[in-house]
Amino acid sequence: MNPRAQRSDEPAAQPLRSDAERNRERIIAAARRVFAHDGLHASMASVAREAGVGIATIFRRFPTKEELVAAVFADRMDAYADAVAVALDDPDPWHGFVGYIETACAMQAADYGFADVLTTTFPTAKAMEDRRNEAYEGMVRLISRAKATGRLRADFDPSDLVLIHMANAGVVNATGEAAPDAWRRVVALMIQSLEAPARGTLPPSPAHDALYQAMLRNAPAGVAAPAPGKGG
């Protein structure tokens, strides 16, 4: 007898793994619905109720809220990075820049959770933060090109993108279903203010470390923070 052969009275392992994977996908789907409607500050308990599982089951699959957020929004962050790639491929850098802002802000408006993701940093979610950094580096190149055409005001700073996302997230969260398209007017106003020639001088942009700390402050309870003194 082959000692590796499974005895007939032993439980099969594969169905258990399949059940565990189904539970994981069920939790992610439920979290996607909850975060999309209520944002990242929705509780893990509300995700458990939506998924029809106990809170202990949630924490067995996702020991921290940050891990759950990373799993839920991995595809959204991929789409966000893809939007930057599309903008870089546009032969007109200004058109690509405007198209990116409109696309990213529309993604925020369609999903309250993602509106929060773009204004929050997740220090231990390496894959998601790598995609964010990849998108940011692409936007730095696009900003430089748009300035070179003379269409983007010369004092625009890459950190202003974070402020735009923060402003749009605030409008999306404040207006909600009462005025679901209000963000479109705000975004149009912002885009028009970015076009050269500038009508006036802007105040200094916030320091990058200060902006990073602001993004950490946006993190909901249960999301890890870096050790004191560590920056992004």
CSV table of N, CA and C in Angstrom, one decimal, residues 25-163:
chain,number,residue,atom,x,y,z
A,25,GLU,N,-14.0,35.0,-0.4
A,25,GLU,CA,-14.6,35.8,-1.5
A,25,GLU,C,-15.9,36.4,-1.0
A,26,ARG,N,-16.7,35.7,-0.2
A,26,ARG,CA,-17.9,36.2,0.3
A,26,ARG,C,-17.7,37.4,1.2
A,27,ILE,N,-16.7,37.3,2.0
A,27,ILE,CA,-16.4,38.5,2.9
A,27,ILE,C,-15.9,39.7,2.0
A,28,ILE,N,-15.1,39.4,1.0
A,28,ILE,CA,-14.6,40.5,0.2
A,28,ILE,C,-15.8,41.2,-0.5
A,29,ALA,N,-16.7,40.4,-1.1
A,29,ALA,CA,-17.8,40.9,-1.8
A,29,ALA,C,-18.7,41.8,-0.8
A,30,ALA,N,-18.9,41.3,0.4
A,30,ALA,CA,-19.7,42.0,1.3
A,30,ALA,C,-19.0,43.3,1.7
A,31,ALA,N,-17.7,43.2,2.0
A,31,ALA,CA,-17.0,44.4,2.3
A,31,ALA,C,-17.0,45.5,1.2
A,32,ARG,N,-17.0,45.0,0.0
A,32,ARG,CA,-17.0,45.9,-1.2
A,32,ARG,C,-18.4,46.7,-1.2
A,33,ARG,N,-19.4,46.0,-0.9
A,33,ARG,CA,-20.7,46.6,-0.8
A,33,ARG,C,-20.8,47.6,0.3
A,34,VAL,N,-20.4,47.2,1.5
A,34,VAL,CA,-20.4,48.1,2.7
A,34,VAL,C,-19.6,49.3,2.5
A,35,PHE,N,-18.3,49.1,2.1
A,35,PHE,CA,-17.4,50.2,1.9
A,35,PHE,C,-17.9,51.2,0.8
A,36,ALA,N,-18.4,50.6,-0.3
A,36,ALA,CA,-18.9,51.5,-1.4
A,36,ALA,C,-20.0,52.4,-0.9
A,37,HIS,N,-20.8,51.9,0.0
A,37,HIS,CA,-22.0,52.7,0.5
A,37,HIS,C,-21.6,53.6,1.7
A,38,ASP,N,-20.8,53.1,2.6
A,38,ASP,CA,-20.5,53.8,3.9
A,38,ASP,C,-19.1,54.3,4.0
A,39,GLY,N,-18.2,54.0,3.1
A,39,GLY,CA,-16.8,54.4,3.2
A,39,GLY,C,-16.0,53.5,4.1
A,40,LEU,N,-14.8,53.8,4.2
A,40,LEU,CA,-13.9,52.9,5.0
A,40,LEU,C,-14.1,53.0,6.5
A,41,HIS,N,-14.9,53.9,7.0
A,41,HIS,CA,-15.1,54.0,8.4
A,41,HIS,C,-16.2,53.0,8.9
A,42,ALA,N,-16.8,52.3,7.9
A,42,ALA,CA,-17.8,51.3,8.3
A,42,ALA,C,-17.0,50.2,9.1
A,43,SER,N,-17.7,49.7,10.1
A,43,SER,CA,-17.1,48.7,11.0
A,43,SER,C,-17.0,47.3,10.4
A,44,MET,N,-16.1,46.6,11.0
A,44,MET,CA,-15.9,45.2,10.6
A,44,MET,C,-17.1,44.4,11.0
A,45,ALA,N,-17.8,44.8,12.0
A,45,ALA,CA,-19.1,44.1,12.4
A,45,ALA,C,-20.1,44.3,11.3
A,46,SER,N,-20.2,45.4,10.7
A,46,SER,CA,-21.2,45.6,9.6
A,46,SER,C,-20.8,44.8,8.4
A,47,VAL,N,-19.5,44.6,8.2
A,47,VAL,CA,-19.1,43.7,7.1
A,47,VAL,C,-19.5,42.3,7.4
A,48,ALA,N,-19.3,41.9,8.6
A,48,ALA,CA,-19.7,40.5,9.1
A,48,ALA,C,-21.2,40.3,8.9
A,49,ARG,N,-22.0,41.3,9.3
A,49,ARG,CA,-23.5,41.1,9.1
A,49,ARG,C,-23.8,41.0,7.6
A,50,GLU,N,-23.2,41.8,6.8
A,50,GLU,CA,-23.5,41.8,5.4
A,50,GLU,C,-23.1,40.4,4.7
A,51,ALA,N,-22.0,39.9,5.2
A,51,ALA,CA,-21.5,38.6,4.7
A,51,ALA,C,-22.3,37.4,5.3
A,52,GLY,N,-23.0,37.6,6.4
A,52,GLY,CA,-23.7,36.5,7.1
A,52,GLY,C,-22.7,35.6,7.8
A,53,VAL,N,-21.6,36.2,8.3
A,53,VAL,CA,-20.7,35.4,9.1
A,53,VAL,C,-20.4,36.0,10.4
A,54,GLY,N,-19.8,35.3,11.3
A,54,GLY,CA,-19.4,35.9,12.6
A,54,GLY,C,-18.2,36.8,12.5
A,55,ILE,N,-18.1,37.7,13.4
A,55,ILE,CA,-16.9,38.6,13.4
A,55,ILE,C,-15.6,37.8,13.5
A,56,ALA,N,-15.6,36.7,14.2
A,56,ALA,CA,-14.4,35.9,14.4
A,56,ALA,C,-14.0,35.4,13.0
A,57,THR,N,-14.9,35.0,12.2
A,57,THR,CA,-14.6,34.5,10.9
A,57,THR,C,-13.9,35.6,10.0
A,58,ILE,N,-14.4,36.8,10.2
A,58,ILE,CA,-13.7,37.9,9.5
A,58,ILE,C,-12.3,38.1,9.9
A,59,PHE,N,-12.0,38.0,11.2
A,59,PHE,CA,-10.7,38.3,11.7
A,59,PHE,C,-9.8,37.0,11.4
A,60,ARG,N,-10.3,35.9,11.3
A,60,ARG,CA,-9.5,34.7,10.9
A,60,ARG,C,-9.0,34.9,9.5
A,61,ARG,N,-9.8,35.4,8.6
A,61,ARG,CA,-9.4,35.6,7.2
A,61,ARG,C,-8.6,36.9,7.0
A,62,PHE,N,-9.0,37.9,7.8
A,62,PHE,CA,-8.3,39.2,7.7
A,62,PHE,C,-8.0,39.8,9.1
A,63,PRO,N,-6.9,39.5,9.6
A,63,PRO,CA,-6.5,39.9,11.0
A,63,PRO,C,-6.6,41.4,11.3
A,64,THR,N,-6.4,42.2,10.2
A,64,THR,CA,-6.5,43.6,10.4
A,64,THR,C,-7.5,44.2,9.3
A,65,LYS,N,-8.0,45.3,9.6
A,65,LYS,CA,-8.9,46.0,8.7
A,65,LYS,C,-8.1,46.4,7.4
A,66,GLU,N,-6.9,46.8,7.6
A,66,GLU,CA,-6.0,47.2,6.5
A,66,GLU,C,-5.9,46.0,5.5
A,67,GLU,N,-5.8,44.8,5.9
A,67,GLU,CA,-5.7,43.7,5.0
A,67,GLU,C,-7.0,43.5,4.2
A,68,LEU,N,-8.1,43.7,4.9
A,68,LEU,CA,-9.4,43.6,4.2
A,68,LEU,C,-9.5,44.7,3.1
A,69,VAL,N,-9.2,45.9,3.5
A,69,VAL,CA,-9.2,47.0,2.6
A,69,VAL,C,-8.4,46.8,1.4
A,70,ALA,N,-7.2,46.3,1.6
A,70,ALA,CA,-6.2,46.0,0.5
A,70,ALA,C,-6.8,44.9,-0.4
A,71,ALA,N,-7.5,43.9,0.1
A,71,ALA,CA,-8.1,42.9,-0.7
A,71,ALA,C,-9.2,43.4,-1.5
A,72,VAL,N,-10.1,44.2,-0.9
A,72,VAL,CA,-11.2,44.8,-1.5
A,72,VAL,C,-10.9,45.7,-2.7
A,73,PHE,N,-9.9,46.5,-2.5
A,73,PHE,CA,-9.6,47.6,-3.4
A,73,PHE,C,-8.4,47.3,-4.3
A,74,ALA,N,-7.9,46.1,-4.4
A,74,ALA,CA,-6.8,45.8,-5.2
A,74,ALA,C,-7.1,46.1,-6.7
A,75,ASP,N,-8.3,45.7,-7.1
A,75,ASP,CA,-8.7,45.9,-8.5
A,75,ASP,C,-8.9,47.3,-8.8
A,76,ARG,N,-9.5,48.1,-7.8
A,76,ARG,CA,-9.7,49.5,-8.0
A,76,ARG,C,-8.4,50.3,-8.2
A,77,MET,N,-7.4,49.9,-7.4
A,77,MET,CA,-6.1,50.6,-7.5
A,77,MET,C,-5.5,50.2,-8.8
A,78,ASP,N,-5.7,49.0,-9.3
A,78,ASP,CA,-5.1,48.7,-10.6
A,78,ASP,C,-5.8,49.6,-11.7
A,79,ALA,N,-7.1,49.7,-11.6
A,79,ALA,CA,-7.8,50.6,-12.5
A,79,ALA,C,-7.3,52.0,-12.4
A,80,TYR,N,-7.0,52.5,-11.2
A,80,TYR,CA,-6.5,53.8,-11.0
A,80,TYR,C,-5.2,54.0,-11.7
A,81,ALA,N,-4.3,53.0,-11.5
A,81,ALA,CA,-3.0,53.1,-12.1
A,81,ALA,C,-3.1,53.0,-13.6
A,82,ASP,N,-4.1,52.2,-14.1
A,82,ASP,CA,-4.3,52.1,-15.6
A,82,ASP,C,-4.8,53.5,-16.1
A,83,ALA,N,-5.5,54.2,-15.4
A,83,ALA,CA,-6.0,55.5,-15.8
A,83,ALA,C,-4.8,56.5,-16.0
A,84,VAL,N,-3.8,56.4,-15.2
A,84,VAL,CA,-2.6,57.2,-15.4
A,84,VAL,C,-1.9,56.7,-16.6
A,85,ALA,N,-1.8,55.4,-16.9
A,85,ALA,CA,-1.1,54.9,-18.1
A,85,ALA,C,-1.8,55.4,-19.3
A,86,VAL,N,-3.2,55.4,-19.3
A,86,VAL,CA,-3.9,55.9,-20.5
A,86,VAL,C,-3.6,57.4,-20.7
A,87,ALA,N,-3.6,58.2,-19.6
A,87,ALA,CA,-3.3,59.6,-19.7
A,87,ALA,C,-1.9,59.8,-20.3
A,88,LEU,N,-0.9,59.0,-19.9
A,88,LEU,CA,0.4,59.2,-20.4
A,88,LEU,C,0.5,58.9,-21.9
A,89,ASP,N,-0.4,58.0,-22.4
A,89,ASP,CA,-0.4,57.6,-23.8
A,89,ASP,C,-1.1,58.6,-24.7
A,90,ASP,N,-1.8,59.6,-24.1
A,90,ASP,CA,-2.5,60.6,-24.8
A,90,ASP,C,-1.5,61.5,-25.5
A,91,PRO,N,-1.6,61.7,-26.8
A,91,PRO,CA,-0.6,62.6,-27.5
A,91,PRO,C,-0.7,64.0,-27.1
A,92,ASP,N,-1.8,64.4,-26.5
A,92,ASP,CA,-2.0,65.8,-25.9
A,92,ASP,C,-1.9,65.7,-24.4
A,93,PRO,N,-0.8,66.1,-23.8
A,93,PRO,CA,-0.6,66.0,-22.4
A,93,PRO,C,-1.6,66.7,-21.5
A,94,TRP,N,-2.1,67.8,-22.0
A,94,TRP,CA,-3.1,68.5,-21.2
A,94,TRP,C,-4.4,67.7,-21.2
A,95,HIS,N,-4.8,67.2,-22.4
A,95,HIS,CA,-6.0,66.4,-22.5
A,95,HIS,C,-5.9,65.2,-21.7
A,96,GLY,N,-4.7,64.5,-21.7
A,96,GLY,CA,-4.5,63.4,-20.8
A,96,GLY,C,-4.6,63.7,-19.4
A,97,PHE,N,-4.0,64.8,-19.0
A,97,PHE,CA,-4.1,65.3,-17.6
A,97,PHE,C,-5.5,65.5,-17.1
A,98,VAL,N,-6.3,66.2,-17.9
A,98,VAL,CA,-7.7,66.5,-17.6
A,98,VAL,C,-8.5,65.2,-17.5
A,99,GLY,N,-8.2,64.3,-18.5
A,99,GLY,CA,-8.9,63.0,-18.6
A,99,GLY,C,-8.7,62.2,-17.3
A,100,TYR,N,-7.4,62.2,-16.9
A,100,TYR,CA,-7.1,61.5,-15.6
A,100,TYR,C,-7.9,62.0,-14.4
A,101,ILE,N,-7.9,63.3,-14.3
A,101,ILE,CA,-8.6,63.9,-13.1
A,101,ILE,C,-10.0,63.6,-13.1
A,102,GLU,N,-10.7,63.7,-14.3
A,102,GLU,CA,-12.1,63.3,-14.4
A,102,GLU,C,-12.3,61.9,-14.1
A,103,THR,N,-11.5,61.0,-14.6
A,103,THR,CA,-11.6,59.6,-14.4
A,103,THR,C,-11.5,59.2,-12.9
A,104,ALA,N,-10.4,59.7,-12.3
A,104,ALA,CA,-10.1,59.4,-10.9
A,104,ALA,C,-11.3,59.9,-10.0
A,105,CYS,N,-11.7,61.1,-10.3
A,105,CYS,CA,-12.8,61.7,-9.5
A,105,CYS,C,-14.1,61.0,-9.7
A,106,ALA,N,-14.4,60.5,-10.9
A,106,ALA,CA,-15.5,59.7,-11.1
A,106,ALA,C,-15.5,58.4,-10.4
A,107,MET,N,-14.3,57.8,-10.3
A,107,MET,CA,-14.1,56.5,-9.5
A,107,MET,C,-14.4,56.8,-8.0
A,108,GLN,N,-14.0,58.0,-7.5
A,108,GLN,CA,-14.3,58.3,-6.1
A,108,GLN,C,-15.9,58.5,-6.0
A,109,ALA,N,-16.5,59.1,-6.9
A,109,ALA,CA,-17.9,59.4,-6.8
A,109,ALA,C,-18.7,58.1,-6.8
A,110,ALA,N,-18.2,57.1,-7.6
A,110,ALA,CA,-19.0,55.8,-7.7
A,110,ALA,C,-18.8,54.9,-6.5
A,111,ASP,N,-17.8,55.2,-5.7
A,111,ASP,CA,-17.5,54.3,-4.6
A,111,ASP,C,-17.0,55.1,-3.4
A,112,TYR,N,-17.8,55.2,-2.4
A,112,TYR,CA,-17.4,56.0,-1.2
A,112,TYR,C,-16.1,55.4,-0.6
A,113,GLY,N,-16.0,54.1,-0.6
A,113,GLY,CA,-14.8,53.5,-0.1
A,113,GLY,C,-13.5,53.9,-0.8
A,114,PHE,N,-13.6,53.9,-2.2
A,114,PHE,CA,-12.5,54.3,-2.9
A,114,PHE,C,-12.2,55.8,-2.8
A,115,ALA,N,-13.2,56.6,-2.6
A,115,ALA,CA,-13.0,58.0,-2.3
A,115,ALA,C,-12.1,58.1,-1.1
A,116,ASP,N,-12.3,57.3,-0.1
A,116,ASP,CA,-11.4,57.3,1.1
A,116,ASP,C,-10.0,56.7,0.8
A,117,VAL,N,-10.0,55.7,0.0
A,117,VAL,CA,-8.7,55.0,-0.3
A,117,VAL,C,-7.7,56.0,-1.0
A,118,LEU,N,-8.2,56.9,-1.9
A,118,LEU,CA,-7.3,57.8,-2.5
A,118,LEU,C,-6.8,58.9,-1.6
A,119,THR,N,-7.4,59.1,-0.5
A,119,THR,CA,-7.0,60.1,0.5
A,119,THR,C,-6.4,59.5,1.8
A,120,THR,N,-6.1,58.3,1.7
A,120,THR,CA,-5.6,57.6,2.9
A,120,THR,C,-4.4,56.7,2.5
A,121,THR,N,-3.4,56.6,3.4
A,121,THR,CA,-2.3,55.8,3.1
A,121,THR,C,-2.3,54.6,4.0
A,122,PHE,N,-1.9,53.4,3.5
A,122,PHE,CA,-1.9,52.1,4.2
A,122,PHE,C,-0.5,51.6,4.3
A,123,PRO,N,0.2,51.9,5.3
A,123,PRO,CA,1.6,51.6,5.4
A,123,PRO,C,2.0,50.2,5.2
A,124,THR,N,1.2,49.2,5.7
A,124,THR,CA,1.6,47.8,5.6
A,124,THR,C,1.0,47.1,4.4
A,125,ALA,N,0.1,47.8,3.6
A,125,ALA,CA,-0.4,47.2,2.4
A,125,ALA,C,0.5,47.5,1.2
A,126,LYS,N,1.6,46.7,1.2
A,126,LYS,CA,2.7,47.0,0.3
A,126,LYS,C,2.2,47.0,-1.2
A,127,ALA,N,1.5,46.0,-1.6
A,127,ALA,CA,1.1,45.9,-3.0
A,127,ALA,C,0.3,47.1,-3.4
A,128,MET,N,-0.7,47.5,-2.6
A,128,MET,CA,-1.5,48.6,-2.9
A,128,MET,C,-0.8,49.9,-2.9
A,129,GLU,N,0.1,50.1,-2.0
A,129,GLU,CA,0.9,51.3,-1.9
A,129,GLU,C,1.9,51.4,-3.1
A,130,ASP,N,2.4,50.2,-3.5
A,130,ASP,CA,3.3,50.2,-4.7
A,130,ASP,C,2.6,50.7,-5.9
A,131,ARG,N,1.3,50.2,-6.1
A,131,ARG,CA,0.5,50.7,-7.2
A,131,ARG,C,0.2,52.2,-7.2
A,132,ARG,N,-0.1,52.7,-6.0
A,132,ARG,CA,-0.3,54.1,-5.8
A,132,ARG,C,1.0,54.9,-6.2
A,133,ASN,N,2.1,54.4,-5.7
A,133,ASN,CA,3.4,55.1,-6.0
A,133,ASN,C,3.7,55.1,-7.5
A,134,GLU,N,3.4,53.9,-8.1
A,134,GLU,CA,3.6,53.8,-9.6
A,134,GLU,C,2.7,54.8,-10.3
A,135,ALA,N,1.4,55.0,-9.9
A,135,ALA,CA,0.5,56.0,-10.5
A,135,ALA,C,1.1,57.4,-10.2
A,136,TYR,N,1.5,57.6,-9.0
A,136,TYR,CA,2.0,59.0,-8.7
A,136,TYR,C,3.2,59.3,-9.6
A,137,GLU,N,4.1,58.4,-9.7
A,137,GLU,CA,5.3,58.7,-10.5
A,137,GLU,C,4.9,59.0,-12.0
A,138,GLY,N,3.9,58.2,-12.5
A,138,GLY,CA,3.4,58.5,-13.8
A,138,GLY,C,2.8,59.9,-13.9
A,139,MET,N,2.1,60.3,-12.9
A,139,MET,CA,1.5,61.6,-12.9
A,139,MET,C,2.5,62.7,-12.9
A,140,VAL,N,3.6,62.5,-12.2
A,140,VAL,CA,4.7,63.5,-12.1
A,140,VAL,C,5.2,63.7,-13.5
A,141,ARG,N,5.4,62.6,-14.3
A,141,ARG,CA,5.8,62.8,-15.7
A,141,ARG,C,4.8,63.5,-16.5
A,142,LEU,N,3.5,63.2,-16.3
A,142,LEU,CA,2.4,63.8,-17.1
A,142,LEU,C,2.3,65.3,-16.8
A,143,ILE,N,2.5,65.6,-15.5
A,143,ILE,CA,2.4,67.0,-15.1
A,143,ILE,C,3.5,67.8,-15.8
A,144,SER,N,4.7,67.3,-15.8
A,144,SER,CA,5.8,67.9,-16.5
A,144,SER,C,5.5,68.2,-18.0
A,145,ARG,N,5.0,67.2,-18.6
A,145,ARG,CA,4.6,67.3,-20.0
A,145,ARG,C,3.5,68.4,-20.3
A,146,ALA,N,2.5,68.4,-19.4
A,146,ALA,CA,1.4,69.3,-19.5
A,146,ALA,C,1.9,70.7,-19.3
A,147,LYS,N,2.8,70.9,-18.4
A,147,LYS,CA,3.4,72.3,-18.2
A,147,LYS,C,4.2,72.7,-19.4
A,148,ALA,N,4.9,71.7,-20.0
A,148,ALA,CA,5.7,72.1,-21.2
A,148,ALA,C,4.9,72.6,-22.4
A,149,THR,N,3.6,72.1,-22.4
A,149,THR,CA,2.7,72.6,-23.5
A,149,THR,C,2.2,74.0,-23.3
A,150,GLY,N,2.4,74.5,-22.0
A,150,GLY,CA,1.9,75.8,-21.7
A,150,GLY,C,0.4,75.8,-21.2
A,151,ARG,N,-0.2,74.7,-21.2
A,151,ARG,CA,-1.6,74.6,-20.8
A,151,ARG,C,-1.8,74.5,-19.3
A,152,LEU,N,-0.9,73.8,-18.6
A,152,LEU,CA,-1.0,73.7,-17.1
A,152,LEU,C,-0.2,74.7,-16.4
A,153,ARG,N,-0.8,75.4,-15.5
A,153,ARG,CA,-0.1,76.5,-14.8
A,153,ARG,C,1.2,76.0,-14.2
A,154,ALA,N,2.2,76.9,-14.2
A,154,ALA,CA,3.6,76.5,-13.9
A,154,ALA,C,3.7,76.1,-12.4
A,155,ASP,N,2.9,76.7,-11.5
A,155,ASP,CA,3.1,76.5,-10.1
A,155,ASP,C,2.3,75.3,-9.6
A,156,PHE,N,1.7,74.5,-10.5
A,156,PHE,CA,1.0,73.3,-10.0
A,156,PHE,C,2.0,72.3,-9.5
A,157,ASP,N,1.8,71.7,-8.3
A,157,ASP,CA,2.7,70.8,-7.7
A,157,ASP,C,2.0,69.4,-7.6
A,158,PRO,N,2.8,68.3,-7.8
A,158,PRO,CA,2.2,67.0,-7.8
A,158,PRO,C,1.3,66.7,-6.5
A,159,SER,N,1.7,67.3,-5.4
A,159,SER,CA,1.0,67.1,-4.1
A,159,SER,C,-0.4,67.7,-4.3
A,160,ASP,N,-0.6,68.6,-5.2
A,160,ASP,CA,-2.0,69.2,-5.4
A,160,ASP,C,-3.0,68.1,-5.9
A,161,LEU,N,-2.5,67.0,-6.5
A,161,LEU,CA,-3.4,66.0,-6.8
A,161,LEU,C,-4.0,65.4,-5.6
A,162,VAL,N,-3.3,65.2,-4.5
A,162,VAL,CA,-3.8,64.7,-3.3
A,162,VAL,C,-4.9,65.7,-2.8
A,163,LEU,N,-4.6,67.0,-2.8
A,163,LEU,CA,-5.6,67.9,-2.4
A,163,LEU,C,-6.9,67.9,-3.2
